[in-house]
Amino acid sequence: MRTSPDRIDALQPNQVFVFGSNAAGAHHGGAARLAHERFGAVWGEGHGHHGQSYAVDTMSGLATIRDGVTTLLRYAAEHPELDFLVTELGCGIAGHRPEEIAPLFAGAGENVLLPRRFRALLD
């Protein structure tokens, strides 16, 4: 299975940068800031597809992350022409461990590329 790059600085036209945000869509730091500065994340939008980015609210609890990932996986299945490059969302400032987040991606389609640590936990 393909994995997302360890560091994502640029995207191909068919690639979408998947990152953790907050409900308010205040993309101040980390991957959220990168998404806003380079990949079209919209200030004030804490979830969903904007430009070449896809935000998942990771700051409102694990149940919210689960719902956001479920929505992302459904959206990715509806858009097989796109590759979704997932960062280690929820594992930075949100404070979750990969062991908590990776299982939420079980059953992800081939166009959802997971970070190496997530993929290793699922394999």
PDB file of C-alpha atoms in Angstrom:
ATOM      1  CA  MET A   1       0.000   0.000   0.000  1.00  0.00           C
ATOM      2  CA  ARG A   2       1.130   3.515  -0.744  1.00  0.00           C
ATOM      3  CA  THR A   3       1.824   5.865   2.150  1.00  0.00           C
ATOM      4  CA  SER A   4       1.757   9.629   2.368  1.00  0.00           C
ATOM      5  CA  PRO A   5       5.162  11.330   2.303  1.00  0.00           C
ATOM      6  CA  ASP A   6       6.792  12.101   5.641  1.00  0.00           C
ATOM      7  CA  ARG A   7       6.972  15.744   4.629  1.00  0.00           C
ATOM      8  CA  ILE A   8       4.569  17.346   2.181  1.00  0.00           C
ATOM      9  CA  ASP A   9       5.756  20.600   0.642  1.00  0.00           C
ATOM     10  CA  ALA A  10       4.059  20.441  -2.753  1.00  0.00           C
ATOM     11  CA  LEU A  11       1.161  18.605  -4.353  1.00  0.00           C
ATOM     12  CA  GLN A  12       0.353  17.203  -7.765  1.00  0.00           C
ATOM     13  CA  PRO A  13      -2.938  18.485  -9.269  1.00  0.00           C
ATOM     14  CA  ASN A  14      -4.826  15.334  -8.193  1.00  0.00           C
ATOM     15  CA  GLN A  15      -3.567  15.361  -4.588  1.00  0.00           C
ATOM     16  CA  VAL A  16      -5.323  16.653  -1.480  1.00  0.00           C
ATOM     17  CA  PHE A  17      -3.512  17.495   1.786  1.00  0.00           C
ATOM     18  CA  VAL A  18      -5.482  16.087   4.757  1.00  0.00           C
ATOM     19  CA  PHE A  19      -4.771  17.840   8.042  1.00  0.00           C
ATOM     20  CA  GLY A  20      -6.081  18.360  11.545  1.00  0.00           C
ATOM     21  CA  SER A  21      -7.865  21.614  12.304  1.00  0.00           C
ATOM     22  CA  ASN A  22     -10.171  23.015  14.932  1.00  0.00           C
ATOM     23  CA  ALA A  23     -13.896  23.662  14.712  1.00  0.00           C
ATOM     24  CA  ALA A  24     -13.318  27.390  14.159  1.00  0.00           C
ATOM     25  CA  GLY A  25     -10.934  26.808  11.253  1.00  0.00           C
ATOM     26  CA  ALA A  26      -8.233  28.950  12.854  1.00  0.00           C
ATOM     27  CA  HIS A  27      -5.230  27.558  10.969  1.00  0.00           C
ATOM     28  CA  HIS A  28      -2.502  29.066  13.164  1.00  0.00           C
ATOM     29  CA  GLY A  29       0.191  26.398  13.222  1.00  0.00           C
ATOM     30  CA  GLY A  30       1.611  23.111  12.035  1.00  0.00           C
ATOM     31  CA  ALA A  31      -0.072  21.290   9.176  1.00  0.00           C
ATOM     32  CA  ALA A  32      -3.106  23.593   9.397  1.00  0.00           C
ATOM     33  CA  ARG A  33      -0.950  26.636   8.748  1.00  0.00           C
ATOM     34  CA  LEU A  34       0.744  24.883   5.829  1.00  0.00           C
ATOM     35  CA  ALA A  35      -2.676  23.933   4.430  1.00  0.00           C
ATOM     36  CA  HIS A  36      -3.806  27.561   4.652  1.00  0.00           C
ATOM     37  CA  GLU A  37      -0.618  29.051   3.227  1.00  0.00           C
ATOM     38  CA  ARG A  38      -0.029  26.591   0.378  1.00  0.00           C
ATOM     39  CA  PHE A  39      -2.982  24.307  -0.290  1.00  0.00           C
ATOM     40  CA  GLY A  40      -6.144  26.393  -0.187  1.00  0.00           C
ATOM     41  CA  ALA A  41      -7.490  25.765   3.319  1.00  0.00           C
ATOM     42  CA  VAL A  42     -10.043  28.468   4.097  1.00  0.00           C
ATOM     43  CA  TRP A  43      -9.776  30.464   7.308  1.00  0.00           C
ATOM     44  CA  GLY A  44     -12.922  29.852   9.327  1.00  0.00           C
ATOM     45  CA  GLU A  45     -13.605  26.400   7.812  1.00  0.00           C
ATOM     46  CA  GLY A  46     -12.535  23.644  10.212  1.00  0.00           C
ATOM     47  CA  HIS A  47     -13.691  20.684   8.170  1.00  0.00           C
ATOM     48  CA  GLY A  48     -14.041  19.553   4.594  1.00  0.00           C
ATOM     49  CA  HIS A  49     -12.442  20.013   1.183  1.00  0.00           C
ATOM     50  CA  HIS A  50     -11.167  23.440   0.184  1.00  0.00           C
ATOM     51  CA  GLY A  51      -8.674  23.960  -2.628  1.00  0.00           C
ATOM     52  CA  GLN A  52      -6.171  21.104  -2.370  1.00  0.00           C
ATOM     53  CA  SER A  53      -6.780  20.587   1.339  1.00  0.00           C
ATOM     54  CA  TYR A  54      -9.196  18.634   3.494  1.00  0.00           C
ATOM     55  CA  ALA A  55      -9.658  19.611   7.147  1.00  0.00           C
ATOM     56  CA  VAL A  56     -10.682  17.249   9.948  1.00  0.00           C
ATOM     57  CA  ASP A  57     -11.573  18.800  13.311  1.00  0.00           C
ATOM     58  CA  THR A  58      -9.132  17.164  15.725  1.00  0.00           C
ATOM     59  CA  MET A  59      -9.567  19.559  18.644  1.00  0.00           C
ATOM     60  CA  SER A  60     -13.132  18.682  19.686  1.00  0.00           C
ATOM     61  CA  GLY A  61     -12.571  15.163  21.024  1.00  0.00           C
ATOM     62  CA  LEU A  62     -12.086  11.655  19.704  1.00  0.00           C
ATOM     63  CA  ALA A  63     -15.754  11.176  18.760  1.00  0.00           C
ATOM     64  CA  THR A  64     -15.557  14.275  16.540  1.00  0.00           C
ATOM     65  CA  ILE A  65     -12.352  12.983  14.954  1.00  0.00           C
ATOM     66  CA  ARG A  66     -14.049   9.627  14.302  1.00  0.00           C
ATOM     67  CA  ASP A  67     -16.985  11.375  12.621  1.00  0.00           C
ATOM     68  CA  GLY A  68     -14.638  13.563  10.586  1.00  0.00           C
ATOM     69  CA  VAL A  69     -12.577  10.611   9.396  1.00  0.00           C
ATOM     70  CA  THR A  70     -15.749   8.689   8.488  1.00  0.00           C
ATOM     71  CA  THR A  71     -16.896  11.668   6.417  1.00  0.00           C
ATOM     72  CA  LEU A  72     -13.453  11.954   4.804  1.00  0.00           C
ATOM     73  CA  LEU A  73     -13.397   8.261   3.859  1.00  0.00           C
ATOM     74  CA  ARG A  74     -16.866   8.511   2.329  1.00  0.00           C
ATOM     75  CA  TYR A  75     -15.835  11.636   0.403  1.00  0.00           C
ATOM     76  CA  ALA A  76     -12.613   9.974  -0.810  1.00  0.00           C
ATOM     77  CA  ALA A  77     -14.605   6.959  -2.039  1.00  0.00           C
ATOM     78  CA  GLU A  78     -16.811   9.350  -4.036  1.00  0.00           C
ATOM     79  CA  HIS A  79     -13.699  10.978  -5.566  1.00  0.00           C
ATOM     80  CA  PRO A  80     -11.433   8.160  -6.790  1.00  0.00           C
ATOM     81  CA  GLU A  81      -9.725  10.591  -9.158  1.00  0.00           C
ATOM     82  CA  LEU A  82      -8.079  12.268  -6.148  1.00  0.00           C
ATOM     83  CA  ASP A  83      -5.359  11.003  -3.803  1.00  0.00           C
ATOM     84  CA  PHE A  84      -5.811  12.095  -0.186  1.00  0.00           C
ATOM     85  CA  LEU A  85      -2.431  12.485   1.553  1.00  0.00           C
ATOM     86  CA  VAL A  86      -3.161  12.150   5.261  1.00  0.00           C
ATOM     87  CA  THR A  87      -0.874  13.744   7.832  1.00  0.00           C
ATOM     88  CA  GLU A  88      -0.569  12.396  11.394  1.00  0.00           C
ATOM     89  CA  LEU A  89      -3.687  14.364  12.212  1.00  0.00           C
ATOM     90  CA  GLY A  90      -4.703  14.462  15.850  1.00  0.00           C
ATOM     91  CA  CYS A  91      -1.209  13.493  17.006  1.00  0.00           C
ATOM     92  CA  GLY A  92       0.251  16.952  17.474  1.00  0.00           C
ATOM     93  CA  ILE A  93      -1.371  19.693  19.508  1.00  0.00           C
ATOM     94  CA  ALA A  94      -4.592  17.660  19.798  1.00  0.00           C
ATOM     95  CA  GLY A  95      -2.624  15.223  21.964  1.00  0.00           C
ATOM     96  CA  HIS A  96      -3.736  11.838  20.639  1.00  0.00           C
ATOM     97  CA  ARG A  97      -1.446   8.893  19.946  1.00  0.00           C
ATOM     98  CA  PRO A  98      -1.208   7.175  16.550  1.00  0.00           C
ATOM     99  CA  GLU A  99      -2.630   4.061  18.231  1.00  0.00           C
ATOM    100  CA  GLU A 100      -5.857   6.004  18.859  1.00  0.00           C
ATOM    101  CA  ILE A 101      -6.150   7.615  15.424  1.00  0.00           C
ATOM    102  CA  ALA A 102      -4.887   4.979  12.979  1.00  0.00           C
ATOM    103  CA  PRO A 103      -7.760   2.505  13.624  1.00  0.00           C
ATOM    104  CA  LEU A 104     -10.221   5.182  12.508  1.00  0.00           C
ATOM    105  CA  PHE A 105      -8.778   4.726   9.007  1.00  0.00           C
ATOM    106  CA  ALA A 106      -9.369   0.964   8.841  1.00  0.00           C
ATOM    107  CA  GLY A 107     -10.966   0.159   5.510  1.00  0.00           C
ATOM    108  CA  ALA A 108      -9.697   3.328   3.813  1.00  0.00           C
ATOM    109  CA  GLY A 109      -9.660   3.113   0.032  1.00  0.00           C
ATOM    110  CA  GLU A 110      -6.530   2.959  -2.090  1.00  0.00           C
ATOM    111  CA  ASN A 111      -6.710   6.698  -2.760  1.00  0.00           C
ATOM    112  CA  VAL A 112      -6.290   7.484   0.962  1.00  0.00           C
ATOM    113  CA  LEU A 113      -2.554   7.476   1.636  1.00  0.00           C
ATOM    114  CA  LEU A 114      -1.774   7.165   5.332  1.00  0.00           C
ATOM    115  CA  PRO A 115       1.351   8.193   7.237  1.00  0.00           C
ATOM    116  CA  ARG A 116       3.842   5.372   7.750  1.00  0.00           C
ATOM    117  CA  ARG A 117       3.076   5.046  11.473  1.00  0.00           C
ATOM    118  CA  PHE A 118      -0.675   4.803  10.836  1.00  0.00           C
ATOM    119  CA  ARG A 119      -0.142   2.256   8.055  1.00  0.00           C
ATOM    120  CA  ALA A 120       2.179   0.143  10.244  1.00  0.00           C
ATOM    121  CA  LEU A 121      -0.451   0.021  12.980  1.00  0.00           C
ATOM    122  CA  LEU A 122      -3.125  -1.131  10.521  1.00  0.00           C
ATOM    123  CA  ASP A 123      -1.001  -3.764   8.721  1.00  0.00           C
TER     124      ASP A 123
END
